[in-house]
Amino acid sequence: MAGQREGKSLVVIGGGICGLSAALTWAINKDCKINPVTLVEKEPKTGGFVTSYEREGFLFDTCQMIPNMDKVLEYLGIKIDLKQFRGYYMRIFLVNPDTREVKKLEIPSGVETFKQYLVSRYPEDAKAVGDFLDYSRDMFMELHKMKVEPKIPDILRMLVSCRKIIKNSSKTFKEYMEQFGITNPEVCEIFNVFSAFSALPEEKVAALVPVSAMNSLLDGAFRPTEGFIEFPKSLEKRFLECGGILKTRAAAEEIITENGRVKAVRTKGGETFPADYVITTVDPKFAMTRLLDFSALQELDRDFADKVSSVKMSTSSMNISLGLDDKLDLAGLGMDCGYNVITTGGETFNQLWEVFEKGEIGFSESRFHLGVICPSLTTGGKPNLTIRVVPMALGEWAELRKMDRKAYNQEKERLGDFFIDLVEQYLIPDLKRHIVVKNIASPATYARYSGSPTGSIYDMAPYIDNFGRTRLKMRTPVKGLYQPKFVHGVFGALLGGVQAVDMILEGEVMNGNARF
Ligand SMILES: Cc1cc2nc3c(=O)[nH]c(=O)nc-3n(C[C@H](O)[C@H](O)[C@H](O)COP(=O)(O)OP(=O)(O)OC[C@H]3O[C@@H](n4cnc5c(N)ncnc54)[C@H](O)[C@@H]3O)c2cc1C
């Protein structure tokens, strides 16, 4: 192995997809008898945000839709049965709250099909839309030529090979779209859904993030046929087969350092795991300020520490999982697709975001944006439905849950019913009559399970000042300590884990590239 002595140990903190992927990548590349890898996870099982759970015979998933990630899965030696959404993979229901009129837009899969759909639907915008899509495709493909930690010759090469990414690196998605003269509100509405998928409104999100979300989903949108839990199950199984050590119910409490280098990880209960390298995949602010001695970090690298302090985390969420009787024709209602968005459009997501930033809830009868998904049309089993609501701040949720469980449950029910009513009004008539089981997850649920103090479901938010060159670095100033977390999604989490090990192994896995 280039430049490395044998007999090194790695400890990975957090057994979500990112941690599993990091730990497995090490186990694939190293002889674990000589170079042990230990994964410490605070919960009894791995998976983090990616899981499936059963309630009264209904199987619910946390996640909903993923892009094609074949290459990384193949590298990791994982095979998961995925259903690809053909035809349309997403529908947008654009609601006029005054008249209650609904316009339905069905977004087809495939880059060319999508282009043709838009060009024929909006002929007067055909040129702008065509230019936007072609340019965005090229920009997305440039990602394959990016290096994570470019050296001077790489930078010189990237100035040519990644021109579009560099040119637009300081633009928001809104500014980026404006360059092409896209002003038709309905066309903007369609493109803006990808910034909502990127967890920020178009006025704030770095352009490359929704451009990547759009292109990767157009290349294929998928859902595991056996439930999302297949991801952690398969990764964990392979990790153990490769000789990795898994410690569950082991919450990391301290990353121990000496002379600016990692030495060990101490878990609750006092067990200590010596480590030459540590990859932390828990909330990055939490890891850097609470697991690590933050004042020592400040002394080591003031700029990095300041960056940790200034980084804003992404939104939390409310998820309403509904078990239904078998009397609704969900397929007939067109629910066999990856995602349905019901939105009042226009400035909705921006306005919701402004309220979110104050820690409040901005949804009302005349301003809403929600996702509705039907997992059971893919996974089989008893019919179910998920309503997914972002942005949602932690606000008072955790405190309320702790202080007054009854009031907390009532508030969850109240809001849950409000969102169910909207779905009934605009997408599934008579929905309420068919509900058999209701399970509501609040931001407090996500904070509890992930350990993220803000309950953030997408890690750091990809604002312009925390993306690309300005992103909180994966390689921390503490030697041997890495934090690959970023605005993720399942694919990003999987990739981030591989990237962190690639850094430790000096490019042995993916040659320092940004994409596998
Ligand atoms: C409701 C919901 C729906 C989503 N839908 C989608 C979707 O449709 N498509 C998509 O691509 N993405 C989706 N995401 C996002 C995606 O699930 C995450 O981006 C991804 O799973 C993050 O993985 P991770 O390993 O980085 O972090 P996490 O999943 O947060 O894992 C962190 C792990 O660390 C553990 N941990 C925390 N603190 C400690 C500690 N001190 N010591 C030890 N262990 C600790 C936690 O228990 C957890 O297992 C969704 C997320 C949520 C919550």
Tab-separated table of C-alpha atoms in Angstrom, residues 147-315:
chain	number	residue	atom	x	y	z
A	147	LYS	CA	-10.422	15.891	-7.605
A	148	VAL	CA	-11.382	16.150	-3.958
A	149	GLU	CA	-8.035	17.592	-2.877
A	150	PRO	CA	-6.551	18.910	-6.115
A	151	LYS	CA	-2.826	19.637	-6.325
A	152	ILE	CA	-1.494	22.373	-8.609
A	153	PRO	CA	-1.302	20.201	-11.777
A	154	ASP	CA	-4.867	18.969	-11.056
A	155	ILE	CA	-6.065	22.540	-10.643
A	156	LEU	CA	-4.542	23.499	-13.962
A	157	ARG	CA	-6.222	20.530	-15.631
A	158	MET	CA	-9.544	21.285	-13.952
A	159	LEU	CA	-9.466	24.866	-15.197
A	160	VAL	CA	-10.044	23.330	-18.612
A	161	SER	CA	-11.910	20.113	-17.887
A	162	CYS	CA	-14.255	21.529	-15.237
A	163	ARG	CA	-14.833	24.971	-16.717
A	164	LYS	CA	-18.563	25.032	-16.187
A	165	ILE	CA	-18.384	23.937	-12.569
A	166	ILE	CA	-15.723	26.536	-11.791
A	167	LYS	CA	-17.560	29.307	-13.667
A	168	ASN	CA	-20.769	28.709	-11.716
A	169	SER	CA	-19.280	27.811	-8.345
A	170	SER	CA	-20.413	31.014	-6.669
A	171	LYS	CA	-23.896	31.086	-8.202
A	172	THR	CA	-27.106	30.065	-6.553
A	173	PHE	CA	-29.425	27.852	-8.577
A	174	LYS	CA	-31.690	30.852	-9.174
A	175	GLU	CA	-28.831	32.966	-10.546
A	176	TYR	CA	-27.680	30.020	-12.617
A	177	MET	CA	-31.151	29.532	-14.186
A	178	GLU	CA	-31.492	33.231	-14.919
A	179	GLN	CA	-28.416	33.083	-17.168
A	180	PHE	CA	-30.446	30.990	-19.597
A	181	GLY	CA	-33.409	33.344	-19.548
A	182	ILE	CA	-35.713	30.794	-17.941
A	183	THR	CA	-38.565	32.856	-16.585
A	184	ASN	CA	-41.717	30.822	-17.339
A	185	PRO	CA	-43.076	30.212	-13.801
A	186	GLU	CA	-44.164	26.655	-14.557
A	187	VAL	CA	-40.770	25.706	-15.985
A	188	CYS	CA	-39.068	27.295	-12.953
A	189	GLU	CA	-41.423	25.301	-10.752
A	190	ILE	CA	-40.258	22.040	-12.289
A	191	PHE	CA	-36.564	22.863	-11.956
A	192	ASN	CA	-36.974	24.275	-8.456
A	193	VAL	CA	-38.186	20.932	-7.163
A	194	PHE	CA	-34.583	19.762	-7.511
A	195	SER	CA	-33.380	22.524	-5.223
A	196	ALA	CA	-36.006	21.462	-2.676
A	197	PHE	CA	-34.565	17.913	-3.035
A	198	SER	CA	-31.192	19.484	-2.265
A	199	ALA	CA	-32.633	20.776	1.003
A	200	LEU	CA	-32.422	24.513	0.230
A	201	PRO	CA	-34.491	26.979	-1.777
A	202	GLU	CA	-33.237	28.013	-5.209
A	203	GLU	CA	-32.240	31.438	-3.899
A	204	LYS	CA	-29.762	29.868	-1.510
A	205	VAL	CA	-28.530	26.545	-2.842
A	206	ALA	CA	-25.225	26.217	-4.724
A	207	ALA	CA	-26.223	25.615	-8.371
A	208	LEU	CA	-24.296	22.380	-8.833
A	209	VAL	CA	-26.321	20.566	-6.163
A	210	PRO	CA	-29.768	20.686	-7.853
A	211	VAL	CA	-28.096	20.265	-11.253
A	212	SER	CA	-26.598	17.000	-9.953
A	213	ALA	CA	-29.825	15.910	-8.262
A	214	MET	CA	-31.744	16.495	-11.498
A	215	ASN	CA	-29.273	14.716	-13.759
A	216	SER	CA	-28.672	11.764	-11.497
A	217	LEU	CA	-32.411	11.163	-11.059
A	218	LEU	CA	-32.997	11.538	-14.793
A	219	ASP	CA	-30.415	8.790	-15.298
A	220	GLY	CA	-32.643	6.557	-13.190
A	221	ALA	CA	-34.780	6.771	-10.056
A	222	PHE	CA	-34.948	3.624	-7.913
A	223	ARG	CA	-36.395	2.039	-4.799
A	224	PRO	CA	-35.298	-1.234	-3.120
A	225	THR	CA	-37.944	-3.900	-3.591
A	226	GLU	CA	-37.305	-5.360	-0.128
A	227	GLY	CA	-37.224	-2.020	1.676
A	228	PHE	CA	-34.419	0.441	2.367
A	229	ILE	CA	-33.160	-1.685	5.227
A	230	GLU	CA	-31.526	-3.888	2.575
A	231	PHE	CA	-28.765	-1.277	2.293
A	232	PRO	CA	-27.447	-1.407	5.856
A	233	LYS	CA	-28.158	-5.147	6.102
A	234	SER	CA	-26.080	-5.947	3.029
A	235	LEU	CA	-23.268	-3.525	3.887
A	236	GLU	CA	-23.039	-4.828	7.439
A	237	LYS	CA	-23.040	-8.467	6.329
A	238	ARG	CA	-20.213	-7.891	3.876
A	239	PHE	CA	-18.258	-5.826	6.401
A	240	LEU	CA	-18.387	-8.658	8.922
A	241	GLU	CA	-17.478	-11.227	6.240
A	242	CYS	CA	-14.411	-9.130	5.425
A	243	GLY	CA	-13.277	-9.308	9.048
A	244	GLY	CA	-14.509	-5.939	10.352
A	245	ILE	CA	-15.540	-5.503	13.980
A	246	LEU	CA	-18.949	-4.030	14.760
A	247	LYS	CA	-19.818	-2.608	18.162
A	248	THR	CA	-23.456	-1.658	18.545
A	249	ARG	CA	-24.904	0.144	21.582
A	250	ALA	CA	-21.537	1.889	21.666
A	251	ALA	CA	-21.959	5.666	21.618
A	252	ALA	CA	-18.698	7.500	21.028
A	253	GLU	CA	-18.159	10.090	23.743
A	254	GLU	CA	-14.663	11.293	22.969
A	255	ILE	CA	-12.172	11.341	20.160
A	256	ILE	CA	-8.896	11.209	22.052
A	257	THR	CA	-5.972	13.079	20.516
A	258	GLU	CA	-2.323	13.616	21.414
A	259	ASN	CA	-0.038	16.216	19.906
A	260	GLY	CA	-2.558	17.020	17.190
A	261	ARG	CA	-3.084	13.386	16.168
A	262	VAL	CA	-5.910	10.927	16.848
A	263	LYS	CA	-5.112	8.244	19.381
A	264	ALA	CA	-8.390	6.514	20.236
A	265	VAL	CA	-12.147	6.685	20.533
A	266	ARG	CA	-13.793	6.320	23.923
A	267	THR	CA	-17.359	5.110	24.078
A	268	LYS	CA	-20.033	5.506	26.751
A	269	GLY	CA	-19.240	3.099	29.537
A	270	GLY	CA	-15.528	3.780	29.229
A	271	GLU	CA	-14.367	1.339	26.562
A	272	THR	CA	-11.463	2.753	24.552
A	273	PHE	CA	-10.592	1.790	20.990
A	274	PRO	CA	-7.062	2.757	19.963
A	275	ALA	CA	-6.906	4.199	16.455
A	276	ASP	CA	-4.349	5.409	13.947
A	277	TYR	CA	-7.242	6.799	11.925
A	278	VAL	CA	-10.748	7.867	12.861
A	279	ILE	CA	-13.569	8.584	10.440
A	280	THR	CA	-16.503	10.289	12.094
A	281	THR	CA	-19.819	10.052	10.254
A	282	VAL	CA	-22.051	11.651	12.889
A	283	ASP	CA	-23.297	15.250	12.761
A	284	PRO	CA	-20.081	17.177	11.894
A	285	LYS	CA	-20.733	20.083	14.270
A	286	PHE	CA	-21.431	17.665	17.095
A	287	ALA	CA	-18.305	15.641	16.316
A	288	MET	CA	-16.008	18.632	16.085
A	289	THR	CA	-17.321	20.493	19.131
A	290	ARG	CA	-18.448	17.727	21.479
A	291	LEU	CA	-16.527	14.559	20.684
A	292	LEU	CA	-13.357	16.513	20.056
A	293	ASP	CA	-11.821	19.066	22.415
A	294	PHE	CA	-12.957	22.166	20.526
A	295	SER	CA	-10.519	24.527	22.211
A	296	ALA	CA	-7.655	22.246	21.166
A	297	LEU	CA	-9.074	22.310	17.622
A	298	GLN	CA	-9.143	26.118	17.757
A	299	GLU	CA	-5.506	26.163	18.773
A	300	LEU	CA	-4.610	23.746	16.020
A	301	ASP	CA	-6.394	25.546	13.195
A	302	ARG	CA	-8.443	28.638	13.948
A	303	ASP	CA	-9.878	28.876	10.411
A	304	PHE	CA	-11.170	25.303	10.452
A	305	ALA	CA	-12.661	25.803	13.918
A	306	ASP	CA	-14.342	29.042	12.808
A	307	LYS	CA	-15.732	27.232	9.811
A	308	VAL	CA	-17.184	24.534	12.077
A	309	SER	CA	-18.897	27.254	14.106
A	310	SER	CA	-20.344	29.059	11.101
A	311	VAL	CA	-21.638	26.043	9.174
A	312	LYS	CA	-25.418	25.878	8.991
A	313	MET	CA	-27.039	22.484	9.188
A	314	SER	CA	-29.814	21.333	6.875
A	315	THR	CA	-33.474	20.984	7.714
